[in-house]
């Protein structure tokens, strides 16, 4: 559940903008309200609470007292490791500003420092620094997800998909992606919502060769290095697992993104200049921690 303290709320619309699932809207009365049809899409990521200048939002069980802390106002790029990891958020709102090639080179260099389980690296990158190109490919990605939604409604196709991707990936698909796409698809089809590339000006695709030794953990670590480097440079972005399936299965998109037949995209990282500043950081408890 999401609630808004209407007396404190200044209607700055930051929560409306920042919510990854567009859970908020401005009502006819000018008040910020929660969209009822999207109630179940709240991730409790706390981004709405972290940007609110008057602490007027409450998302699920999160509380300002227990789960958040003040972030320093400093724009310094000399952050300590703790400052860096504690202030990082997934950025999905970008300024209309291209990312210079030299900045992307720095991010690529940081990624190259990630440890491979068995050197040398088997991770390959494709860096797209053309926002218009990304926007052009979006309608096809949306089409591919529309197709997937259709297949998931068919019990036989559902069973085939489950067999192909395995139970853990199928559960993520069924429990997270399908509910999200079901609600968002009408707006995505109209081009009113981009829940896939999030309007990012630049994108890094992490590729590996198919049918070789598993490289997915290496890629997760490499993407994490990239994500932290992006944040350390004052830029923003997020690891985006929603992008690879939209490209991998589509011959035309594979060609456009120069994916060799022998390869598949494992994950992706968006890059851009953040449009919204977070006032608060969020603390998250791990599911369990035991010392032996
Ligand atoms: C492996 C992985 C995959 C993710 N995929 C997506 C994605 O496809 N789309 C998206 O909007 N966010 C994606 N995220 C971002 C998460 O939603 C985000 O990390 C989470 O809500 C916590 O919020 P924070 O990163 O702002 O702290 C992904 C994050 C990880 C670690």
mmCIF file of C-alpha atoms and ligand atoms in Angstrom:
data_model
loop_
_atom_site.group_PDB
_atom_site.id
_atom_site.type_symbol
_atom_site.label_atom_id
_atom_site.label_comp_id
_atom_site.label_asym_id
_atom_site.label_seq_id
_atom_site.Cartn_x
_atom_site.Cartn_y
_atom_site.Cartn_z
ATOM 1 C CA UNK A 1 0.000 0.000 0.000
ATOM 2 C CA UNK A 2 1.059 3.548 -0.649
ATOM 3 C CA UNK A 3 -0.228 6.505 1.313
ATOM 4 C CA UNK A 4 0.364 10.223 0.968
ATOM 5 C CA UNK A 5 0.140 12.814 3.695
ATOM 6 C CA UNK A 6 -1.827 15.415 1.717
ATOM 7 C CA UNK A 7 -1.265 18.124 4.338
ATOM 8 C CA UNK A 8 2.521 17.919 4.006
ATOM 9 C CA UNK A 9 2.682 17.057 0.283
ATOM 10 C CA UNK A 10 3.859 19.978 -1.928
ATOM 11 C CA UNK A 11 2.702 18.271 -5.176
ATOM 12 C CA UNK A 12 6.206 18.574 -6.612
ATOM 13 C CA UNK A 13 5.491 15.361 -8.594
ATOM 14 C CA UNK A 14 8.925 13.874 -7.874
ATOM 15 C CA UNK A 15 7.307 10.641 -6.637
ATOM 16 C CA UNK A 16 5.176 10.497 -9.790
ATOM 17 C CA UNK A 17 8.304 10.784 -11.920
ATOM 18 C CA UNK A 18 10.628 8.500 -10.013
ATOM 19 C CA UNK A 19 8.376 5.491 -9.357
ATOM 20 C CA UNK A 20 9.636 2.669 -11.615
ATOM 21 C CA UNK A 21 6.098 1.415 -12.038
ATOM 22 C CA UNK A 22 4.248 4.709 -12.347
ATOM 23 C CA UNK A 23 2.189 4.012 -9.251
ATOM 24 C CA UNK A 24 1.316 7.681 -8.621
ATOM 25 C CA UNK A 25 -0.791 10.239 -10.432
ATOM 26 C CA UNK A 26 -2.067 13.750 -9.921
ATOM 27 C CA UNK A 27 -5.835 13.532 -9.385
ATOM 28 C CA UNK A 28 -8.447 15.930 -10.750
ATOM 29 C CA UNK A 29 -8.358 17.628 -7.342
ATOM 30 C CA UNK A 30 -4.622 18.245 -7.805
ATOM 31 C CA UNK A 31 -3.697 15.729 -5.102
ATOM 32 C CA UNK A 32 -1.095 13.007 -5.517
ATOM 33 C CA UNK A 33 -2.878 9.669 -5.422
ATOM 34 C CA UNK A 34 -1.959 6.047 -5.871
ATOM 35 C CA UNK A 35 -3.159 4.303 -9.052
ATOM 36 C CA UNK A 36 -5.330 1.468 -7.797
ATOM 37 C CA UNK A 37 -4.770 -0.755 -10.837
ATOM 38 C CA UNK A 38 -1.016 -0.652 -10.118
ATOM 39 C CA UNK A 39 -1.149 -1.328 -6.369
ATOM 40 C CA UNK A 40 0.371 -4.783 -6.788
ATOM 41 C CA UNK A 41 3.327 -3.394 -8.764
ATOM 42 C CA UNK A 42 4.912 -1.622 -5.778
ATOM 43 C CA UNK A 43 8.431 -3.018 -5.352
ATOM 44 C CA UNK A 44 8.929 -1.208 -2.062
ATOM 45 C CA UNK A 45 12.139 0.109 -3.612
ATOM 46 C CA UNK A 46 11.509 3.289 -1.613
ATOM 47 C CA UNK A 47 12.472 5.674 -4.426
ATOM 48 C CA UNK A 48 9.286 7.729 -3.885
ATOM 49 C CA UNK A 49 10.141 8.187 -0.204
ATOM 50 C CA UNK A 50 13.815 8.898 -0.932
ATOM 51 C CA UNK A 51 13.061 11.869 -3.216
ATOM 52 C CA UNK A 52 10.122 13.414 -1.328
ATOM 53 C CA UNK A 53 11.219 16.819 0.085
ATOM 54 C CA UNK A 54 8.615 16.705 2.876
ATOM 55 C CA UNK A 55 8.671 12.992 3.773
ATOM 56 C CA UNK A 56 4.994 12.748 2.816
ATOM 57 C CA UNK A 57 4.982 9.331 1.155
ATOM 58 C CA UNK A 58 4.698 5.947 2.792
ATOM 59 C CA UNK A 59 5.310 2.838 0.666
ATOM 60 C CA UNK A 60 4.346 -0.506 2.168
ATOM 61 C CA UNK A 61 6.159 -1.356 5.362
ATOM 62 C CA UNK A 62 8.965 1.171 4.791
ATOM 63 C CA UNK A 63 9.367 3.899 7.407
ATOM 64 C CA UNK A 64 11.432 7.092 7.289
ATOM 65 C CA UNK A 65 12.714 6.484 10.804
ATOM 66 C CA UNK A 66 13.829 2.879 10.380
ATOM 67 C CA UNK A 67 14.723 2.386 6.713
ATOM 68 C CA UNK A 68 16.227 5.664 5.481
ATOM 69 C CA UNK A 69 19.167 7.884 6.233
ATOM 70 C CA UNK A 70 20.229 11.383 5.095
ATOM 71 C CA UNK A 71 22.608 11.439 2.145
ATOM 72 C CA UNK A 72 25.404 13.978 2.129
ATOM 73 C CA UNK A 73 24.791 16.889 -0.241
ATOM 74 C CA UNK A 74 28.300 16.729 -1.588
ATOM 75 C CA UNK A 75 28.650 16.282 -5.345
ATOM 76 C CA UNK A 76 32.257 15.193 -4.834
ATOM 77 C CA UNK A 77 33.412 12.399 -7.090
ATOM 78 C CA UNK A 78 35.842 11.432 -4.298
ATOM 79 C CA UNK A 79 33.345 9.282 -2.448
ATOM 80 C CA UNK A 80 34.580 6.666 -0.017
ATOM 81 C CA UNK A 81 33.508 3.108 -0.814
ATOM 82 C CA UNK A 82 30.782 3.282 1.862
ATOM 83 C CA UNK A 83 29.435 6.594 0.530
ATOM 84 C CA UNK A 84 29.440 5.169 -2.976
ATOM 85 C CA UNK A 85 27.503 1.974 -2.243
ATOM 86 C CA UNK A 86 25.156 3.630 0.235
ATOM 87 C CA UNK A 87 24.069 6.392 -2.141
ATOM 88 C CA UNK A 88 23.660 4.316 -5.324
ATOM 89 C CA UNK A 89 20.127 3.878 -6.657
ATOM 90 C CA UNK A 90 18.728 2.504 -9.892
ATOM 91 C CA UNK A 91 18.250 5.584 -12.036
ATOM 92 C CA UNK A 92 15.403 5.460 -14.544
ATOM 93 C CA UNK A 93 14.873 9.165 -15.193
ATOM 94 C CA UNK A 94 17.479 10.764 -17.411
ATOM 95 C CA UNK A 95 18.319 14.245 -18.601
ATOM 96 C CA UNK A 96 18.190 14.770 -22.325
ATOM 97 C CA UNK A 97 21.988 14.837 -22.446
ATOM 98 C CA UNK A 98 24.296 12.485 -24.344
ATOM 99 C CA UNK A 99 27.065 10.612 -22.548
ATOM 100 C CA UNK A 100 30.537 11.538 -23.878
ATOM 101 C CA UNK A 101 32.480 8.661 -25.418
ATOM 102 C CA UNK A 102 35.379 9.215 -22.927
ATOM 103 C CA UNK A 103 32.966 8.589 -20.017
ATOM 104 C CA UNK A 104 31.791 5.350 -21.599
ATOM 105 C CA UNK A 105 35.437 4.374 -22.089
ATOM 106 C CA UNK A 106 36.019 4.867 -18.343
ATOM 107 C CA UNK A 107 33.018 2.680 -17.518
ATOM 108 C CA UNK A 108 34.240 -0.027 -19.898
ATOM 109 C CA UNK A 109 37.668 0.132 -18.288
ATOM 110 C CA UNK A 110 36.150 -0.317 -14.796
ATOM 111 C CA UNK A 111 34.180 -3.329 -16.059
ATOM 112 C CA UNK A 112 37.397 -4.872 -17.354
ATOM 113 C CA UNK A 113 38.722 -4.902 -13.770
ATOM 114 C CA UNK A 114 35.933 -7.263 -12.621
ATOM 115 C CA UNK A 115 37.326 -10.684 -11.706
ATOM 116 C CA UNK A 116 36.623 -13.498 -14.178
ATOM 117 C CA UNK A 117 36.275 -16.918 -12.494
ATOM 118 C CA UNK A 118 38.806 -18.395 -14.915
ATOM 119 C CA UNK A 119 40.781 -15.745 -16.807
ATOM 120 C CA UNK A 120 40.762 -14.522 -19.499
ATOM 121 C CA UNK A 121 37.423 -12.660 -19.690
ATOM 122 C CA UNK A 122 34.724 -14.310 -21.740
ATOM 123 C CA UNK A 123 32.391 -11.333 -21.357
ATOM 124 C CA UNK A 124 31.887 -9.200 -24.458
ATOM 125 C CA UNK A 125 30.324 -5.747 -24.531
ATOM 126 C CA UNK A 126 28.336 -3.812 -27.066
ATOM 127 C CA UNK A 127 28.102 -0.133 -26.150
ATOM 128 C CA UNK A 128 25.297 1.876 -27.723
ATOM 129 C CA UNK A 129 25.742 5.613 -27.482
ATOM 130 C CA UNK A 130 22.858 6.714 -29.660
ATOM 131 C CA UNK A 131 19.612 7.502 -27.909
ATOM 132 C CA UNK A 132 17.691 7.759 -31.207
ATOM 133 C CA UNK A 133 18.826 4.284 -32.196
ATOM 134 C CA UNK A 134 17.634 2.862 -28.855
ATOM 135 C CA UNK A 135 14.252 4.642 -29.197
ATOM 136 C CA UNK A 136 13.859 3.276 -32.755
ATOM 137 C CA UNK A 137 14.286 -0.293 -31.556
ATOM 138 C CA UNK A 138 11.845 0.081 -28.630
ATOM 139 C CA UNK A 139 8.558 -0.633 -30.487
ATOM 140 C CA UNK A 140 9.938 -3.993 -31.624
ATOM 141 C CA UNK A 141 10.993 -4.853 -28.090
ATOM 142 C CA UNK A 142 7.449 -4.008 -26.953
ATOM 143 C CA UNK A 143 6.056 -6.266 -29.721
ATOM 144 C CA UNK A 144 8.248 -9.121 -28.495
ATOM 145 C CA UNK A 145 6.972 -8.772 -24.957
ATOM 146 C CA UNK A 146 3.399 -8.581 -26.269
ATOM 147 C CA UNK A 147 4.042 -11.918 -27.972
ATOM 148 C CA UNK A 148 5.419 -13.347 -24.722
ATOM 149 C CA UNK A 149 2.308 -12.200 -22.815
ATOM 150 C CA UNK A 150 0.179 -13.990 -25.385
ATOM 151 C CA UNK A 151 2.241 -17.181 -25.078
ATOM 152 C CA UNK A 152 2.059 -17.102 -21.281
ATOM 153 C CA UNK A 153 -1.753 -17.186 -21.510
ATOM 154 C CA UNK A 154 -1.574 -20.513 -23.329
ATOM 155 C CA UNK A 155 -1.026 -23.445 -20.901
ATOM 156 C CA UNK A 156 0.899 -25.522 -23.465
ATOM 157 C CA UNK A 157 3.194 -22.639 -24.391
ATOM 158 C CA UNK A 158 3.657 -21.863 -20.683
ATOM 159 C CA UNK A 159 4.869 -25.410 -20.106
ATOM 160 C CA UNK A 160 7.252 -25.184 -23.074
ATOM 161 C CA UNK A 161 8.670 -21.881 -21.806
ATOM 162 C CA UNK A 162 9.112 -23.329 -18.307
ATOM 163 C CA UNK A 163 10.975 -26.324 -19.685
ATOM 164 C CA UNK A 164 13.188 -24.118 -21.840
ATOM 165 C CA UNK A 165 14.174 -21.547 -19.203
ATOM 166 C CA UNK A 166 13.953 -23.694 -16.039
ATOM 167 C CA UNK A 167 11.918 -23.269 -12.858
ATOM 168 C CA UNK A 168 13.841 -20.347 -11.198
ATOM 169 C CA UNK A 169 13.713 -18.107 -14.293
ATOM 170 C CA UNK A 170 10.114 -19.139 -14.961
ATOM 171 C CA UNK A 171 9.102 -18.089 -11.433
ATOM 172 C CA UNK A 172 10.697 -14.653 -11.918
ATOM 173 C CA UNK A 173 8.853 -14.331 -15.211
ATOM 174 C CA UNK A 174 5.509 -15.424 -13.768
ATOM 175 C CA UNK A 175 5.700 -13.548 -10.464
ATOM 176 C CA UNK A 176 7.301 -10.277 -11.560
ATOM 177 C CA UNK A 177 7.566 -9.662 -15.281
ATOM 178 C CA UNK A 178 4.166 -10.885 -16.430
ATOM 179 C CA UNK A 179 2.112 -8.907 -13.844
ATOM 180 C CA UNK A 180 4.171 -5.815 -14.686
ATOM 181 C CA UNK A 181 3.818 -6.184 -18.452
ATOM 182 C CA UNK A 182 0.121 -7.026 -18.226
ATOM 183 C CA UNK A 183 -0.626 -3.688 -16.573
ATOM 184 C CA UNK A 184 1.845 -1.632 -18.596
ATOM 185 C CA UNK A 185 1.395 -3.079 -22.077
ATOM 186 C CA UNK A 186 -1.476 -0.792 -23.196
ATOM 187 C CA UNK A 187 0.551 2.355 -22.400
ATOM 188 C CA UNK A 188 3.745 0.797 -23.801
ATOM 189 C CA UNK A 189 1.993 -0.011 -27.072
ATOM 190 C CA UNK A 190 0.821 3.575 -27.362
ATOM 191 C CA UNK A 191 4.387 4.744 -26.767
ATOM 192 C CA UNK A 192 3.368 6.522 -23.537
ATOM 193 C CA UNK A 193 5.526 4.411 -21.254
ATOM 194 C CA UNK A 194 9.003 2.959 -21.687
ATOM 195 C CA UNK A 195 9.371 0.239 -19.072
ATOM 196 C CA UNK A 196 12.166 -1.418 -21.064
ATOM 197 C CA UNK A 197 14.922 1.053 -21.928
ATOM 198 C CA UNK A 198 13.634 3.848 -19.644
ATOM 199 C CA UNK A 199 14.643 6.564 -22.079
ATOM 200 C CA UNK A 200 18.330 5.934 -21.404
ATOM 201 C CA UNK A 201 20.719 7.823 -23.694
ATOM 202 C CA UNK A 202 23.295 5.018 -23.606
ATOM 203 C CA UNK A 203 23.214 1.275 -23.079
ATOM 204 C CA UNK A 204 25.817 -1.408 -22.450
ATOM 205 C CA UNK A 205 24.964 -4.974 -23.469
ATOM 206 C CA UNK A 206 26.871 -7.826 -21.807
ATOM 207 C CA UNK A 207 27.267 -10.767 -24.174
ATOM 208 C CA UNK A 208 28.635 -14.248 -23.911
ATOM 209 C CA UNK A 209 29.045 -17.130 -26.327
ATOM 210 C CA UNK A 210 26.148 -19.612 -26.313
ATOM 211 C CA UNK A 211 26.629 -23.224 -25.221
ATOM 212 C CA UNK A 212 29.946 -22.578 -23.527
ATOM 213 C CA UNK A 213 30.807 -22.797 -19.814
ATOM 214 C CA UNK A 214 28.482 -20.726 -17.641
ATOM 215 C CA UNK A 215 29.572 -17.078 -17.621
ATOM 216 C CA UNK A 216 26.505 -15.538 -15.980
ATOM 217 C CA UNK A 217 28.049 -14.930 -12.547
ATOM 218 C CA UNK A 218 31.053 -13.255 -14.124
ATOM 219 C CA UNK A 219 28.700 -11.035 -16.061
ATOM 220 C CA UNK A 220 26.718 -10.096 -12.934
ATOM 221 C CA UNK A 221 29.924 -9.050 -11.221
ATOM 222 C CA UNK A 222 31.112 -7.159 -14.309
ATOM 223 C CA UNK A 223 27.778 -5.306 -14.539
ATOM 224 C CA UNK A 224 28.037 -4.416 -10.839
ATOM 225 C CA UNK A 225 31.489 -2.899 -11.426
ATOM 226 C CA UNK A 226 29.998 -0.886 -14.284
ATOM 227 C CA UNK A 227 27.008 0.216 -12.203
ATOM 228 C CA UNK A 228 29.220 1.470 -9.365
ATOM 229 C CA UNK A 229 31.600 3.205 -11.771
ATOM 230 C CA UNK A 230 28.645 4.988 -13.398
ATOM 231 C CA UNK A 231 27.506 6.235 -9.994
ATOM 232 C CA UNK A 232 31.029 7.268 -8.960
ATOM 233 C CA UNK A 233 31.192 9.500 -12.065
ATOM 234 C CA UNK A 234 27.975 11.298 -11.089
ATOM 235 C CA UNK A 235 25.966 9.525 -13.760
ATOM 236 C CA UNK A 236 23.194 7.010 -13.201
ATOM 237 C CA UNK A 237 21.684 3.879 -14.643
ATOM 238 C CA UNK A 238 20.555 0.414 -13.698
ATOM 239 C CA UNK A 239 21.170 -3.214 -14.435
ATOM 240 C CA UNK A 240 18.274 -4.081 -16.744
ATOM 241 C CA UNK A 241 17.398 -7.752 -17.135
ATOM 242 C CA UNK A 242 14.259 -6.819 -19.043
ATOM 243 C CA UNK A 243 16.245 -5.798 -22.144
ATOM 244 C CA UNK A 244 18.133 -8.999 -23.151
ATOM 245 C CA UNK A 245 15.096 -11.253 -23.770
ATOM 246 C CA UNK A 246 13.497 -8.535 -25.895
ATOM 247 C CA UNK A 247 16.507 -8.579 -28.246
ATOM 248 C CA UNK A 248 17.839 -12.146 -28.016
ATOM 249 C CA UNK A 249 14.747 -13.770 -29.539
ATOM 250 C CA UNK A 250 14.333 -11.336 -32.424
ATOM 251 C CA UNK A 251 16.469 -11.794 -35.572
ATOM 252 C CA UNK A 252 15.914 -8.214 -36.734
ATOM 253 C CA UNK A 253 16.871 -6.676 -33.389
ATOM 254 C CA UNK A 254 19.867 -9.000 -33.139
ATOM 255 C CA UNK A 255 21.019 -7.692 -36.469
ATOM 256 C CA UNK A 256 20.431 -4.063 -35.528
ATOM 257 C CA UNK A 257 22.345 -4.508 -32.253
ATOM 258 C CA UNK A 258 25.115 -6.498 -34.043
ATOM 259 C CA UNK A 259 24.656 -9.642 -31.914
ATOM 260 C CA UNK A 260 26.468 -12.560 -33.581
ATOM 261 C CA UNK A 261 24.383 -15.756 -34.010
ATOM 262 C CA UNK A 262 26.822 -17.526 -31.722
ATOM 263 C CA UNK A 263 26.177 -15.118 -28.807
ATOM 264 C CA UNK A 264 23.453 -14.053 -26.432
ATOM 265 C CA UNK A 265 22.959 -10.988 -24.268
ATOM 266 C CA UNK A 266 23.015 -11.914 -20.585
ATOM 267 C CA UNK A 267 22.336 -8.529 -19.022
ATOM 268 C CA UNK A 268 22.411 -4.830 -19.769
ATOM 269 C CA UNK A 269 23.241 -1.552 -18.098
ATOM 270 C CA UNK A 270 21.630 1.782 -18.857
ATOM 271 C CA UNK A 271 23.742 4.945 -18.613
ATOM 272 C CA UNK A 272 22.796 8.613 -18.479
ATOM 273 C CA UNK A 273 22.691 11.780 -16.414
ATOM 274 C CA UNK A 274 20.145 11.520 -13.574
ATOM 275 C CA UNK A 275 17.240 13.960 -13.713
ATOM 276 C CA UNK A 276 16.193 13.427 -10.092
ATOM 277 C CA UNK A 277 18.299 13.760 -6.953
ATOM 278 C CA UNK A 278 17.792 11.409 -4.010
ATOM 279 C CA UNK A 279 17.630 13.110 -0.614
ATOM 280 C CA UNK A 280 17.712 9.895 1.383
ATOM 281 C CA UNK A 281 19.514 6.591 1.169
ATOM 282 C CA UNK A 282 17.763 3.325 1.936
ATOM 283 C CA UNK A 283 18.917 0.564 4.295
ATOM 284 C CA UNK A 284 17.958 -3.006 3.454
ATOM 285 C CA UNK A 285 18.249 -6.017 5.715
ATOM 286 C CA UNK A 286 19.504 -9.225 4.181
ATOM 287 C CA UNK A 287 17.148 -12.171 4.514
ATOM 288 C CA UNK A 288 19.455 -13.705 7.100
ATOM 289 C CA UNK A 289 22.994 -13.418 8.400
ATOM 290 C CA UNK A 290 24.601 -16.106 10.542
ATOM 291 C CA UNK A 291 28.100 -16.150 11.940
ATOM 292 C CA UNK A 292 29.626 -19.521 12.707
HETATM 293 C C1 LIG B 1 19.879 -8.409 -11.668
HETATM 294 C C2 LIG B 1 19.052 -7.161 -11.703
HETATM 295 C C3 LIG B 1 18.157 -6.975 -12.727
HETATM 296 C C4 LIG B 1 17.375 -5.809 -12.790
HETATM 297 N N1 LIG B 1 16.530 -5.614 -13.834
HETATM 298 C C5 LIG B 1 15.790 -4.486 -13.893
HETATM 299 C C6 LIG B 1 14.920 -4.250 -14.995
HETATM 300 O O1 LIG B 1 14.828 -5.048 -15.919
HETATM 301 N N2 LIG B 1 14.197 -3.110 -15.009
HETATM 302 C C7 LIG B 1 14.294 -2.180 -14.002
HETATM 303 O O2 LIG B 1 13.622 -1.149 -14.064
HETATM 304 N N3 LIG B 1 15.113 -2.369 -12.935
HETATM 305 C C8 LIG B 1 15.858 -3.487 -12.870
HETATM 306 N N4 LIG B 1 16.700 -3.692 -11.808
HETATM 307 C C9 LIG B 1 16.779 -2.686 -10.743
HETATM 308 C C10 LIG B 1 16.027 -3.154 -9.484
HETATM 309 O O3 LIG B 1 14.642 -3.030 -9.692
HETATM 310 C C11 LIG B 1 16.492 -2.292 -8.310
HETATM 311 O O4 LIG B 1 17.854 -2.587 -8.076
HETATM 312 C C12 LIG B 1 15.702 -2.544 -7.044
HETATM 313 O O5 LIG B 1 14.376 -2.088 -7.183
HETATM 314 C C13 LIG B 1 16.312 -1.813 -5.849
HETATM 315 O O6 LIG B 1 16.335 -0.424 -6.061
HETATM 316 P P1 LIG B 1 17.687 0.442 -6.105
HETATM 317 O O7 LIG B 1 18.619 -0.195 -7.118
HETATM 318 O O8 LIG B 1 17.230 1.818 -6.502
HETATM 319 O O9 LIG B 1 18.274 0.403 -4.729
HETATM 320 C C14 LIG B 1 17.491 -4.838 -11.758
HETATM 321 C C15 LIG B 1 18.417 -5.022 -10.730
HETATM 322 C C16 LIG B 1 19.195 -6.173 -10.692
HETATM 323 C C17 LIG B 1 20.169 -6.339 -9.564
#
